[in-house]
Amino acid sequence: MNYRRIPLLTCLLFMLALPAGSRAATPTPDAEPDSMSRSMERIDQVTVTARRTPNRVTSGVAVQTISGETLSKLGVQNMADAVRRFAGANVKDYGGVGGLKTVSVRNMGASHTGVSYDGAPVSNCQGGQIDIGRFSLDNVSMLSLAIGQDENLLQPAKLYASAAVLNIMTNTPHFRDGHNSAFRFQVKGGSFGYVSPTLRWWQRIGDNVRTSLDGTFLRADGNYPFTLVNGKYVTKERRNNSAIDSWHGEANLYYTLPDRSELQLKGYYFYSKRGLPGSVTLYNPVSTETLWDKNGFVQLKYKKSFSPRWELQAIGKYNYSWNKDQELGPEFAGGIYRDYHTQQEYYLSATGLYRPSSYLTFALAQDGVINTLNSTIYECPYPRRYTSLTAFTARWQKGVVRATGSLVNTYITERVKFGDRPKDVSRLSPSLSVNVQPWSREMLFIRAMYKNTFRTPTFNDLYYDRLGSRVLRPEKANEYDLGVTWSKALFPWMDYFSVTVDGYYNTVTDKLVAFPTTYAWKMANYGKVRITGLDVTLATSVSFPHDINLTLSAAYTLQRAIDVTDPTSKSYKHQLPYTPRHSGNVGATVETPWVTVGYSIVGVGERYCLSQNIPVNRIDGYAEHTLTLSRELSFRNFGLTLRGELINITDKHYEVIKYYPMPGRSWRLTAAVSF
């Protein structure tokens, strides 16, 4: 396959979908005449809100959801804290507001987790891992984690190719009766010099156009106290070089065309300057490393329903990412070290959906991607990667059975300015999920899923100075899941009660690890991993008299992730680093006409920082408690929201990553005015 033909595949999908519109205009023999077509009138858009169960019990794969409103009531501080509340998600947090935060689902590695922002994939070809810490929760309407793939068939091929997808959906403009604009100003302040003002403006322009502007500034000193334990010696220390200044701006335009198709244009910009506090070893908490990040993208999404049988979605995106890493020290020439990295991505995606009958649906997705890297690292070959992703999906649903099967074809080729280039990659990845409802009157479902995925070596894996290797093979993964879901309102005063139980078995082969050689460390396909586990979620909502409502949720993960690479190794069948056997969380929200109280606990069991599970490598478990009090006041022309949060009430000192201490007890106050 010639890489120059990649964009033509996207055009071909458009050509296949366009005739569907003309065919839809001609009634089929079994189509019913539209007797009301001449008398239909257009009505204004209406926003409807209602209670819903937080997890999708009818889904053929494990999908967990949390609304932005729920996150706010529980006092969740950032995206990493939110993702920790999903069963099976393991977040690596290097501490503080500005610390890097990555997510691995069911321990397959952060590079196997896809991130979607308003339906478009987010990527990082240099490191392969997305820092979810740069996404703000202030504008999030819904957060979901799909293990396997989401039930939505009208999605890009890149999301079909991921082992799990974290989907971030932002708020869309909605207005009170008779209003064409809405404003919201919010300011947060808290411990360790934390201040973050946010401004939002929604505007309606005519009947078909809505716009939104969001801007956020964040700064914090981050120099929190912590306890350093070294054998029998215990000292009080303070984190340093943890300051952060960041800006986030986002502009959206939503346009409903005369044919009722939808167009969304999004512009996004993020800038941050943050100190990287580094590890605390041998009583040396000093760090001089600073990281600057700039990221901006423009994406356009078009969605069209030609008829009840034919739908089309197209996405175009340009992404620019730049960062500078600087560190001071006598070990560097001139006393200073600097590295610059610039990534660019050009992305096109088109997905067509066809329903030939009421019980059969087909979807075809085609993506074309070009990624480039310019870097000051020694002998950077300035790689350019061309990727074609094609996903074909079929869903059959009849009676109590629903089955969905997908086949994803990936083709990758690279060009470099000098030196050897890696071999082309061509691979087919199948998946299958089945969902059975034994009794039509009971919301009880049994589901099973298999998915095969792989992840390509990143630019760092291939080209990084002395460490990279250009003969690496893709890292392969297999997922197996068997689960039961059930939901029912057990009593008249109970809105719902839902439970999901999923047992899973995953394997990862050709795992990419840094492996010691004679002269230096090199990336190599060396590891084999076997993962077994159990995810359980519970949720319920109960209504009491006097407009009092209680919402409870809980998630628990039992996981055994072991290294089965070399039977002669000292770490053979030991738990993988930073993988707890037990983890979970509990959240409770009590809503009253006077105040809303939220309380949550996140607990993680003991882990090990290195491959050998010996006492010197052990990291103690922890439980973090958070209490939130909030009150919403409505006045004639504006609304006022007040919220106070007490985080880590017990002042538990713990580490997520060894030698990177996390903050102890802290507080935060929030005030927001909407008009």
XYZ file of C-alpha atoms in Angstrom:
675
model
C 0.000 0.000 0.000
C 1.341 3.407 -0.989
C 1.128 5.996 1.767
C 0.189 8.652 -0.781
C -3.149 6.905 -1.229
C -4.192 7.209 2.391
C -6.295 10.390 1.937
C -8.026 8.738 -1.031
C -9.546 6.139 1.282
C -11.380 8.864 3.167
C -12.696 10.321 -0.095
C -13.850 6.844 -1.140
C -15.989 6.529 1.973
C -17.613 9.875 1.203
C -18.364 8.631 -2.313
C -19.973 5.497 -0.900
C -22.145 7.482 1.510
C -23.320 10.269 -0.814
C -25.485 8.087 -3.078
C -27.300 6.951 0.048
C -29.001 10.299 0.230
C -30.442 9.969 -3.237
C -31.545 6.397 -2.614
C -33.200 7.423 0.641
C -35.368 9.876 -1.261
C -36.977 7.014 -3.199
C -39.375 5.009 -0.999
C -38.606 1.322 -0.765
C -41.471 -1.138 -1.303
C -41.859 -1.741 2.429
C -41.573 1.918 3.435
C -44.587 3.661 4.935
C -45.772 6.921 3.328
C -45.000 10.037 5.320
C -48.496 11.480 5.695
C -47.320 14.295 7.957
C -44.429 15.566 5.831
C -46.428 18.510 4.461
C -47.747 19.597 7.832
C -44.551 19.413 9.879
C -43.426 22.583 11.627
C -40.104 23.368 13.200
C -40.034 23.901 16.981
C -37.405 25.416 19.211
C -34.814 23.184 20.799
C -35.775 21.895 24.250
C -33.328 20.671 26.898
C -34.655 17.758 28.969
C -32.964 16.554 32.156
C -33.771 13.381 34.071
C -32.197 10.908 36.448
C -30.326 8.023 34.910
C -28.212 5.141 36.125
C -24.510 6.052 36.056
C -23.355 2.874 34.275
C -24.790 1.388 31.097
C -26.142 -1.971 32.204
C -27.469 -2.721 28.692
C -24.059 -2.368 27.044
C -22.254 -5.361 25.559
C -18.948 -4.062 26.956
C -18.027 -2.491 30.288
C -18.909 1.210 30.031
C -18.835 3.479 33.105
C -20.064 7.075 33.135
C -19.901 10.010 35.544
C -21.647 13.333 34.931
C -19.913 16.652 35.456
C -22.560 17.557 38.026
C -21.793 14.429 40.068
C -18.056 15.146 39.972
C -18.692 18.657 41.241
C -20.880 17.471 44.124
C -18.258 14.932 45.212
C -15.514 17.565 45.228
C -13.384 15.903 42.562
C -10.379 18.159 41.983
C -9.055 17.236 38.545
C -9.316 14.781 35.674
C -6.985 12.263 37.306
C -9.121 12.170 40.473
C -12.211 11.669 38.324
C -10.729 8.764 36.360
C -9.669 7.052 39.614
C -13.374 6.499 40.290
C -13.682 4.087 37.370
C -13.278 0.410 38.198
C -10.228 -1.038 36.448
C -8.500 2.325 35.870
C -5.006 2.824 37.284
C -3.765 6.437 37.325
C -0.082 7.278 37.687
C 0.266 10.652 39.410
C 3.652 12.280 39.956
C 2.261 14.618 42.621
C 0.952 18.157 42.872
C -1.246 20.266 40.623
C 1.295 20.253 37.791
C 2.444 16.639 38.042
C 2.053 14.409 34.991
C -0.973 12.102 35.107
C -1.528 9.078 32.865
C -4.137 6.322 32.907
C -3.794 2.601 32.262
C -6.928 0.451 32.031
C -6.776 -3.094 33.414
C -2.992 -2.724 33.489
C -2.366 -2.957 29.757
C -0.382 0.288 29.757
C -1.260 3.934 29.160
C -0.398 3.657 25.453
C -3.296 1.222 24.982
C -5.827 3.752 26.357
C -7.376 6.072 23.786
C -8.640 9.518 24.760
C -11.513 11.164 22.904
C -12.360 14.850 23.286
C -15.842 15.682 21.988
C -15.704 12.689 19.658
C -12.243 13.298 18.142
C -9.184 11.257 19.215
C -6.339 12.876 21.152
C -2.873 11.530 20.416
C 0.816 11.846 21.254
C 3.110 9.983 18.879
C 6.253 11.042 20.715
C 5.582 9.405 24.077
C 2.383 7.480 23.336
C 0.761 8.533 26.632
C -1.750 11.333 27.101
C -1.296 13.618 30.109
C -4.923 13.825 31.256
C -3.930 16.459 33.822
C -4.121 19.180 31.153
C -7.878 18.733 30.680
C -10.091 20.885 32.914
C -13.180 19.497 34.643
C -14.928 22.882 34.700
C -16.452 22.420 31.239
C -17.063 18.653 31.322
C -20.647 17.457 30.995
C -19.955 13.726 30.901
C -16.964 11.474 31.430
C -17.058 7.827 30.370
C -14.667 4.890 30.203
C -15.370 2.119 27.702
C -13.319 -1.065 28.109
C -13.172 -2.670 24.710
C -15.030 -0.124 22.636
C -18.012 2.153 23.035
C -21.419 0.978 21.833
C -21.643 3.981 19.499
C -20.942 2.704 15.971
C -20.612 6.177 14.472
C -17.088 6.803 15.732
C -13.612 7.147 14.179
C -11.567 4.051 13.342
C -8.849 5.165 15.762
C -11.210 4.665 18.699
C -12.164 1.205 17.419
C -8.437 0.364 17.481
C -7.928 1.209 21.188
C -8.092 -1.321 24.017
C -10.065 1.190 26.107
C -11.366 4.701 25.475
C -11.691 7.588 27.918
C -14.375 9.822 26.409
C -14.565 13.479 27.514
C -17.706 15.371 26.512
C -17.908 19.112 27.130
C -20.989 21.230 27.817
C -22.997 22.470 24.838
C -24.842 25.811 25.034
C -28.409 25.786 26.337
C -30.516 28.803 27.273
C -33.361 29.768 29.540
C -36.666 30.757 27.970
C -36.418 34.031 26.108
C -32.644 34.367 26.484
C -30.087 34.314 23.698
C -26.972 34.478 25.857
C -25.624 33.047 29.085
C -22.574 33.955 31.167
C -20.795 32.216 33.995
C -17.884 33.474 36.074
C -16.229 31.173 38.558
C -13.250 31.527 40.854
C -11.539 28.835 42.908
C -8.990 29.287 45.656
C -7.325 26.888 48.027
C -4.265 25.478 49.698
C -0.706 25.856 48.408
C -1.394 29.119 46.554
C -4.081 27.622 44.311
C -6.147 30.210 42.364
C -8.187 29.493 39.234
C -10.718 31.916 37.643
C -12.932 30.682 34.790
C -15.111 32.623 32.361
C -17.791 31.195 30.052
C -19.951 32.888 27.428
C -22.717 31.174 25.473
C -24.448 32.966 22.615
C -27.287 32.072 20.269
C -27.082 33.657 16.808
C -30.356 33.133 15.001
C -32.200 29.837 15.067
C -29.395 27.622 13.808
C -26.142 28.902 15.301
C -24.825 28.666 18.853
C -21.364 29.630 20.072
C -19.408 29.147 23.269
C -16.217 30.623 24.673
C -14.410 29.220 27.714
C -11.238 30.486 29.350
C -9.406 29.274 32.459
C -6.292 30.449 34.254
C -4.634 28.359 36.943
C -1.691 29.034 39.213
C -0.378 27.310 42.303
C 2.803 27.254 44.346
C 2.381 23.563 45.064
C 5.031 23.556 47.793
C 3.075 21.365 50.196
C 4.508 19.761 53.354
C 5.115 16.019 53.557
C 6.606 13.474 55.936
C 9.840 11.752 54.922
C 10.433 8.329 56.456
C 13.865 6.734 56.177
C 14.097 3.686 58.406
C 13.667 4.865 62.001
C 14.181 8.539 61.070
C 11.086 10.668 60.378
C 11.403 14.310 59.264
C 9.034 17.032 58.104
C 9.902 18.311 54.635
C 8.331 20.582 52.037
C 7.902 19.882 48.333
C 9.699 22.347 46.083
C 9.718 23.273 42.390
C 6.005 22.411 42.123
C 4.686 25.765 40.895
C 2.450 25.899 37.827
C 0.930 28.614 35.654
C -1.441 27.507 32.908
C -3.977 28.943 30.464
C -6.743 27.071 28.736
C -9.035 28.549 26.101
C -11.715 26.934 23.971
C -14.114 28.267 21.323
C -16.969 26.309 19.739
C -19.445 26.966 16.972
C -22.508 24.727 16.567
C -24.408 25.104 13.299
C -27.569 23.232 12.350
C -27.840 23.269 8.554
C -31.197 23.600 6.752
C -31.188 19.850 6.028
C -30.901 19.228 9.816
C -27.301 18.033 9.562
C -24.961 19.242 12.321
C -21.610 21.003 12.121
C -19.292 21.670 15.066
C -16.106 23.733 14.827
C -13.785 23.669 17.851
C -10.626 25.629 18.574
C -8.514 24.679 21.600
C -5.378 26.182 23.171
C -3.409 25.160 26.256
C -0.227 26.652 27.714
C 1.573 25.753 30.904
C 4.833 26.387 32.663
C 5.393 24.011 35.517
C 8.184 22.869 37.731
C 8.808 19.139 37.837
C 9.472 18.408 41.509
C 11.315 15.152 40.879
C 11.818 12.267 43.258
C 12.786 12.658 46.923
C 15.765 10.382 47.530
C 18.531 10.420 50.136
C 17.069 13.523 51.795
C 17.472 15.495 48.591
C 14.115 17.066 47.637
C 15.706 19.667 45.347
C 14.737 19.739 41.672
C 15.544 22.353 39.013
C 13.655 20.857 36.057
C 10.991 22.980 34.333
C 8.603 22.006 31.553
C 6.827 24.361 29.140
C 3.885 23.027 27.097
C 1.919 24.547 24.232
C -0.878 22.644 22.563
C -3.453 23.901 20.102
C -5.828 22.189 17.739
C -8.702 22.951 15.413
C -11.251 20.244 14.677
C -14.346 20.170 12.501
C -17.065 17.554 12.939
C -19.959 17.038 10.534
C -22.874 14.679 11.159
C -25.685 13.946 8.719
C -28.656 11.584 8.862
C -29.818 10.962 5.300
C -32.648 8.695 6.436
C -33.407 6.258 9.257
C -31.104 3.853 7.403
C -28.101 5.996 6.460
C -25.879 8.213 8.628
C -22.523 9.856 8.063
C -19.957 11.464 10.354
C -16.773 13.195 9.188
C -13.978 14.720 11.305
C -11.012 16.835 10.276
C -8.341 17.937 12.744
C -5.017 19.734 12.856
C -3.007 19.462 16.078
C 0.160 21.335 17.075
C 2.136 20.438 20.193
C 5.358 22.015 21.478
C 7.278 21.534 24.692
C 10.570 22.633 26.205
C 12.344 20.736 28.953
C 15.014 22.608 30.919
C 17.175 21.559 33.846
C 20.037 23.248 35.696
C 23.066 21.489 37.126
C 26.850 21.220 37.058
C 26.635 17.879 35.261
C 25.444 19.649 32.084
C 27.669 21.526 29.638
C 27.370 25.223 30.477
C 25.344 24.327 33.586
C 22.073 23.992 31.687
C 20.227 21.338 29.682
C 17.464 22.133 27.175
C 15.394 20.000 24.825
C 12.721 21.168 22.386
C 10.108 18.926 20.793
C 7.468 19.862 18.209
C 4.733 17.502 17.008
C 2.179 18.097 14.274
C -0.767 15.942 13.292
C -3.071 16.061 10.269
C -6.131 13.871 10.770
C -9.128 12.969 8.602
C -11.887 10.512 9.500
C -15.175 9.480 7.935
C -17.691 6.934 9.229
C -20.749 5.694 7.394
C -23.581 3.745 9.055
C -26.195 1.652 7.245
C -29.236 -0.164 8.678
C -30.590 -2.590 6.065
C -33.176 -3.900 8.556
C -34.423 -3.314 12.060
C -32.075 -5.945 13.495
C -28.913 -5.432 11.420
C -26.520 -2.454 11.317
C -23.229 -1.956 9.475
C -20.598 0.742 9.967
C -17.454 1.512 7.974
C -14.870 3.958 9.351
C -11.758 5.205 7.554
C -9.038 7.350 9.128
C -5.946 8.878 7.566
C -3.254 10.390 9.814
C 0.092 12.120 9.256
C 2.360 12.702 12.282
C 5.668 14.555 12.373
C 8.313 15.166 15.051
C 11.026 17.821 15.162
C 13.352 17.572 18.134
C 16.722 18.764 19.406
C 17.606 15.303 20.715
C 20.905 13.983 19.379
C 20.658 12.717 15.786
C 16.883 13.175 15.575
C 15.887 11.734 12.149
C 12.796 14.011 11.893
C 10.366 11.126 11.349
C 7.100 11.413 9.434
C 4.497 8.698 10.098
C 1.618 7.868 7.725
C -1.234 5.830 9.179
C -4.332 4.323 7.600
C -7.017 2.809 9.850
C -10.067 1.021 8.472
C -12.757 -0.381 10.771
C -15.706 -2.477 9.609
C -18.390 -3.221 12.204
C -21.589 -5.264 12.106
C -24.258 -5.410 14.805
C -27.068 -7.957 14.920
C -29.882 -7.573 17.439
C -32.982 -9.712 17.570
C -35.014 -10.779 20.552
C -32.870 -11.100 23.652
C -29.502 -11.279 21.868
C -27.265 -8.514 20.566
C -23.895 -9.242 18.957
C -21.329 -6.750 17.654
C -18.235 -7.680 15.676
C -15.460 -5.443 14.359
C -12.409 -5.856 12.171
C -9.775 -3.097 12.206
C -7.028 -2.926 9.596
C -3.973 -0.812 10.441
C -1.248 0.151 7.996
C 1.684 2.345 9.075
C 4.708 3.485 7.131
C 7.388 6.003 8.134
C 9.902 8.249 6.417
C 13.073 9.635 8.014
C 15.533 12.250 6.764
C 18.538 10.047 7.530
C 19.323 6.666 8.970
C 17.270 3.483 8.877
C 13.513 3.551 9.156
C 11.374 0.917 10.891
C 9.537 -1.707 8.883
C 6.000 -1.012 7.699
C 3.228 -2.302 9.944
C 0.150 -4.041 8.562
C -2.222 -5.816 10.916
C -5.836 -6.964 11.299
C -7.419 -6.737 14.762
C -10.786 -8.453 15.410
C -13.244 -7.968 18.258
C -16.579 -9.502 19.239
C -19.086 -8.725 21.996
C -22.348 -10.504 22.831
C -25.073 -9.288 25.172
C -28.006 -11.473 26.248
C -31.131 -10.445 28.177
C -32.580 -13.755 29.477
C -35.901 -12.244 30.572
C -37.429 -9.371 28.600
C -39.115 -7.892 31.690
C -35.949 -7.873 33.792
C -33.037 -5.456 33.311
C -30.628 -8.352 33.680
C -27.922 -8.819 31.051
C -25.086 -11.281 30.531
C -22.241 -10.026 28.367
C -19.047 -11.418 26.896
C -16.306 -9.674 24.936
C -13.087 -10.466 23.106
C -10.838 -7.843 21.566
C -7.429 -7.942 19.944
C -5.402 -4.723 19.830
C -1.818 -3.594 19.490
C 0.190 -0.452 20.019
C 2.899 0.797 17.682
C 6.301 1.820 19.074
C 6.367 5.544 19.756
C 8.864 7.995 18.303
C 10.741 7.887 21.624
C 10.841 4.068 21.525
C 12.268 4.138 18.009
C 14.532 7.178 17.886
C 15.427 8.421 21.379
C 19.162 8.998 21.840
C 20.944 5.659 22.561
C 17.745 4.169 24.041
C 15.659 3.883 20.858
C 15.657 0.882 18.527
C 14.264 0.851 14.973
C 13.684 -2.915 14.844
C 10.888 -2.972 17.432
C 7.693 -4.918 16.831
C 4.249 -3.688 17.903
C 3.089 -4.603 21.402
C 0.126 -7.012 21.159
C -2.786 -7.371 23.579
C -5.820 -9.642 23.938
C -8.835 -8.827 26.123
C -11.458 -11.283 27.386
C -14.418 -10.191 29.511
C -17.432 -11.972 30.982
C -19.924 -9.924 32.983
C -23.384 -9.633 34.498
C -25.350 -6.395 34.864
C -28.650 -5.753 36.621
C -30.771 -2.722 37.359
C -34.095 -2.346 39.122
C -36.029 0.012 41.388
C -36.424 -2.296 44.377
C -38.821 -0.027 46.283
C -41.260 2.727 45.296
C -39.033 5.362 46.896
C -35.915 4.105 45.083
C -35.088 5.690 41.729
C -32.814 2.810 40.728
C -30.409 0.200 41.975
C -27.760 -1.120 39.567
C -24.868 -3.539 39.848
C -22.265 -4.686 37.328
C -19.776 -7.537 37.788
C -17.078 -8.208 35.190
C -14.369 -10.839 35.284
C -11.551 -10.407 32.786
C -8.393 -11.996 31.459
C -5.832 -10.038 29.418
C -2.508 -10.926 27.848
C 0.205 -8.622 26.542
C 3.061 -10.006 24.418
C 6.101 -8.385 22.828
C 5.846 -5.823 25.599
C 8.163 -2.867 25.008
C 10.601 -2.430 27.877
C 13.975 -0.767 28.415
C 16.429 -3.669 28.508
C 20.110 -3.487 29.586
C 22.722 -4.271 26.928
C 26.521 -4.334 27.049
C 26.972 -0.573 26.758
C 23.584 1.070 27.376
C 19.901 0.462 27.909
C 17.873 -0.259 24.761
C 14.157 -0.586 24.034
C 13.309 -4.209 23.222
C 10.320 -6.527 22.723
C 10.916 -8.559 25.848
C 7.951 -8.665 28.181
C 4.981 -11.011 28.519
C 2.191 -10.089 30.917
C -0.861 -11.998 32.134
C -3.677 -10.093 33.848
C -6.742 -11.490 35.626
C -9.209 -9.408 37.546
C -12.680 -8.571 38.741
C -14.473 -5.215 38.473
C -17.629 -4.532 40.521
C -19.752 -1.375 40.509
C -22.818 -0.479 42.574
C -25.094 2.551 42.310
C -28.411 3.612 43.776
C -30.522 6.708 44.274
C -33.214 7.106 46.908
C -35.821 9.875 47.214
C -37.099 11.045 50.605
C -39.825 13.506 51.548
C -39.154 17.245 51.537
C -37.078 17.062 48.304
C -34.231 15.140 49.884
C -32.302 12.718 47.675
C -29.491 10.291 48.492
C -27.163 8.960 45.780
C -24.635 6.217 46.497
C -21.989 4.701 44.242
C -19.123 2.271 44.719
C -16.499 0.554 42.593
C -14.043 -2.203 43.446
C -11.218 -3.840 41.482
C -9.378 -7.050 42.307
C -6.444 -7.520 39.960
C -3.541 -9.908 39.527
C -1.131 -8.670 36.850
C 2.007 -10.781 36.683
C 5.202 -10.975 34.652
C 5.477 -14.326 32.816
C 8.421 -13.394 30.588
C 11.239 -15.557 31.929
C 10.715 -18.503 34.326
C 14.312 -18.110 35.548
C 13.853 -14.464 36.497
C 13.547 -13.386 40.141
C 10.422 -11.425 39.207
C 8.676 -14.326 37.454
C 4.953 -14.321 38.335
C 5.410 -11.277 40.562
C 2.835 -8.473 40.505
C 3.706 -5.755 38.000
C 5.087 -2.461 39.363
C 2.505 0.047 40.627
C -0.345 -2.442 40.353
C -2.438 -2.835 43.535
C -4.258 -6.102 44.141
C -7.168 -4.195 45.670
C -8.519 -0.736 44.840
C -11.882 0.976 44.961
C -13.937 3.983 45.894
C -17.205 4.960 47.543
C -19.187 8.140 46.949
C -22.308 9.527 48.637
C -24.274 12.674 47.861
C -27.169 14.037 49.923
C -29.193 16.736 48.173
C -31.532 18.912 50.226
C -33.289 22.233 49.516
C -30.736 23.922 51.789
C -27.365 22.320 51.121
C -25.776 19.465 49.149
C -23.294 17.271 50.992
C -20.838 15.026 49.180
C -18.455 12.512 50.711
C -16.063 10.215 48.880
C -13.321 7.743 49.726
C -10.683 6.482 47.302
C -8.685 3.493 48.505
C -5.647 1.759 46.991
C -3.881 -1.302 48.402
C -0.152 -1.891 48.682
C 1.968 -1.977 45.527
C 5.582 -2.486 44.509
C 7.744 0.062 42.691
C 9.984 -2.504 40.956
C 9.518 -5.906 39.375
C 10.523 -7.900 42.455
C 7.824 -8.025 45.144
C 10.159 -7.690 48.112
C 9.702 -5.510 51.236
C 12.194 -2.831 50.178
C 10.147 -2.170 47.004
C 6.753 -2.048 48.728
C 4.575 1.081 48.686
C 1.939 1.235 51.427
C -1.737 1.485 50.578
C -3.839 4.513 51.397
C -7.389 5.844 51.650
C -8.186 9.470 50.834
C -11.379 11.070 52.209
C -13.009 14.177 50.708
C -15.950 16.204 52.077
C -17.875 18.755 49.990
C -20.592 21.250 50.979
C -22.376 23.254 48.276
C -25.381 25.529 47.961
C -27.138 26.875 44.874
C -29.062 30.141 45.210
C -31.436 31.514 42.587
C -32.176 35.215 42.277
C -34.262 37.143 39.792
C -31.546 37.718 37.205
C -28.705 35.412 38.210
C -27.730 32.256 40.054
C -25.029 31.826 42.686
C -23.207 28.600 43.535
C -21.024 28.306 46.633
C -18.917 25.251 47.392
C -16.339 24.295 49.996
C -14.125 21.201 49.859
C -11.931 19.526 52.442
C -9.574 17.088 50.710
C -7.702 14.249 52.399
C -9.471 14.891 55.687
C -7.358 12.426 57.638
C -4.130 14.091 56.402
C -2.910 10.785 55.018
C 0.629 11.011 53.636
C 1.081 8.613 50.754
C 2.743 8.082 47.391
C 1.264 7.032 44.074
C 4.739 6.845 42.518
C 7.683 5.908 44.742
C 9.576 8.952 46.066
C 6.891 11.338 44.744
C 4.911 12.301 47.885
C 1.337 13.490 47.447
C -0.257 16.424 49.327
C -1.746 15.955 52.763
C -4.867 17.746 53.993
C -5.962 20.692 51.842
C -9.002 22.885 51.228
C -10.649 24.676 48.336
C -13.437 27.262 48.014
C -15.454 27.939 44.863
C -17.910 30.692 43.958
C -19.721 30.839 40.614
C -22.175 33.408 39.235
C -24.428 32.536 36.282
C -26.610 35.015 34.418
